[in-house]
Amino acid sequence: MSEPPHADVQLRFACTEHSVGGQKGAVMYLRISEDRARKARPRKRRRASLLASHLEVRTFNVGHGEAVLVTFDNGRAWLMDCGSNSVPRNERLGNHIIDYLEENDAVLDTIVASHPHFDHAGAIETILGSASPNVASPVTIYRTDIREWISSSGWRQRYADAVAARGADVDEILLLSAHREVTISDHASAHIYVGARDGVYTSLFVHLRYRESRLLFTGDAYCGYEVELLNAFGSADFRADVLKITHHGSSSGTAATIVNEVRPGLAIASTGDHGGHRLERDTLDRLGGRPGPRAIFETVVDGDIILRTDGMSYGGGILYEAEFESPGRFAESLGGEILRLAYVDSTRTVSDHPNCV
Ligand SMILES: [Zn+2]
């Protein structure tokens, strides 16, 4: 197979609202309502107030893995997974995150380790090993209470050793079949949901609420597990403007049922040029296709995806600012590529999975 074509960044930024990867600083405004994202043109004053106080969600292009940093209006930060696909890359990613926190004067309060996979949690040991004042003391980790986290060798053992070495400076909270509500700031809270066992894919889901905005993070999950959580906790708890697509867009996740209940206006995925890390054709169809009234962004096409919201209404939706940094701040050192949308479209596949349709 010939080399996949790499996107021309300048060219890509001039294209449609559903495919807008661009160089640093490329910004667009969206008003997001149920199942729909529309371009917005807020006045200067509203833009300034959004910039002055907002929630920021930064989905880094980390190649084959996932790392999303959420910074709240009080300068505290949560990391929703942090992993890439090799030991040296995970070490670099952990150090990049520490540098990023220091540069931006943010304090990492909480790490959500959605499930025990290397490409989601492999960089956490480096972060825990850091003496940086930008990692809170104690830093909280949420993870599932499943045996797949335990191993006497490899990265899971090193993770456990890093937790033990940090001692009282880490508060590791283990959850199973649970709902936990966490207050983050005056206007921000997180609701964390975990179902019963689904093997290594028993994922923590996080529903972030900032003023009127809602964002749902779903780790890597199968459709059956998504539906189980929906049935256990109710659709009102899952409605969101933004859906972090589960399992990098694999066919085995993103049930039609959950799309219909979450009704996201915008969906984002951490993707790479590889089955298992690709936003597949059937997943895309369940999200309503592209282009559609819903906006869909993915890291292998758009680079780092940065969303900011003041959590307040605008023209019948919630105002978001979307910025794209291509190929992504850490992409080069982590093997994160940028590919043309047409090429990625040509590689998407379809496969049958129960509970998805
Ligand atoms: Zn994954």
Tab-separated table of C-alpha atoms in Angstrom, residues 46 49-50 52-55 72-73 185-189 207-215 241 309-313 318 320:
chain	number	residue	atom	x	y	z
A	46	ARG	CA	-19.408	38.184	24.072
A	49	SER	CA	-16.364	37.484	28.075
A	50	LEU	CA	-16.040	33.905	26.809
A	52	ALA	CA	-12.202	35.756	30.207
A	53	SER	CA	-14.074	32.870	31.843
A	54	HIS	CA	-14.624	29.468	30.289
A	55	LEU	CA	-14.242	25.733	30.391
A	72	PHE	CA	-11.949	24.854	34.533
A	73	ASP	CA	-12.667	28.520	35.155
A	185	SER	CA	-15.890	25.123	41.002
A	186	ASP	CA	-18.854	27.428	41.649
A	187	HIS	CA	-20.191	26.623	38.195
A	188	ALA	CA	-18.668	23.251	37.359
A	189	SER	CA	-19.362	19.713	38.483
A	207	HIS	CA	-20.712	13.934	32.470
A	208	LEU	CA	-19.210	17.407	32.894
A	209	ARG	CA	-21.514	20.293	33.665
A	210	TYR	CA	-20.363	23.895	33.397
A	211	ARG	CA	-23.180	26.406	33.797
A	212	GLU	CA	-25.645	25.279	31.073
A	213	SER	CA	-23.116	23.310	29.014
A	214	ARG	CA	-22.883	19.516	29.159
A	215	LEU	CA	-20.091	17.260	27.883
A	241	ASP	CA	-23.758	19.262	23.763
A	309	THR	CA	-17.454	27.463	26.279
A	310	ASP	CA	-18.800	30.017	28.703
A	311	GLY	CA	-21.647	27.584	29.303
A	312	MET	CA	-24.245	30.171	28.432
A	313	SER	CA	-26.948	30.325	25.827
A	318	ILE	CA	-24.806	27.038	23.866
A	320	TYR	CA	-18.604	27.210	21.930
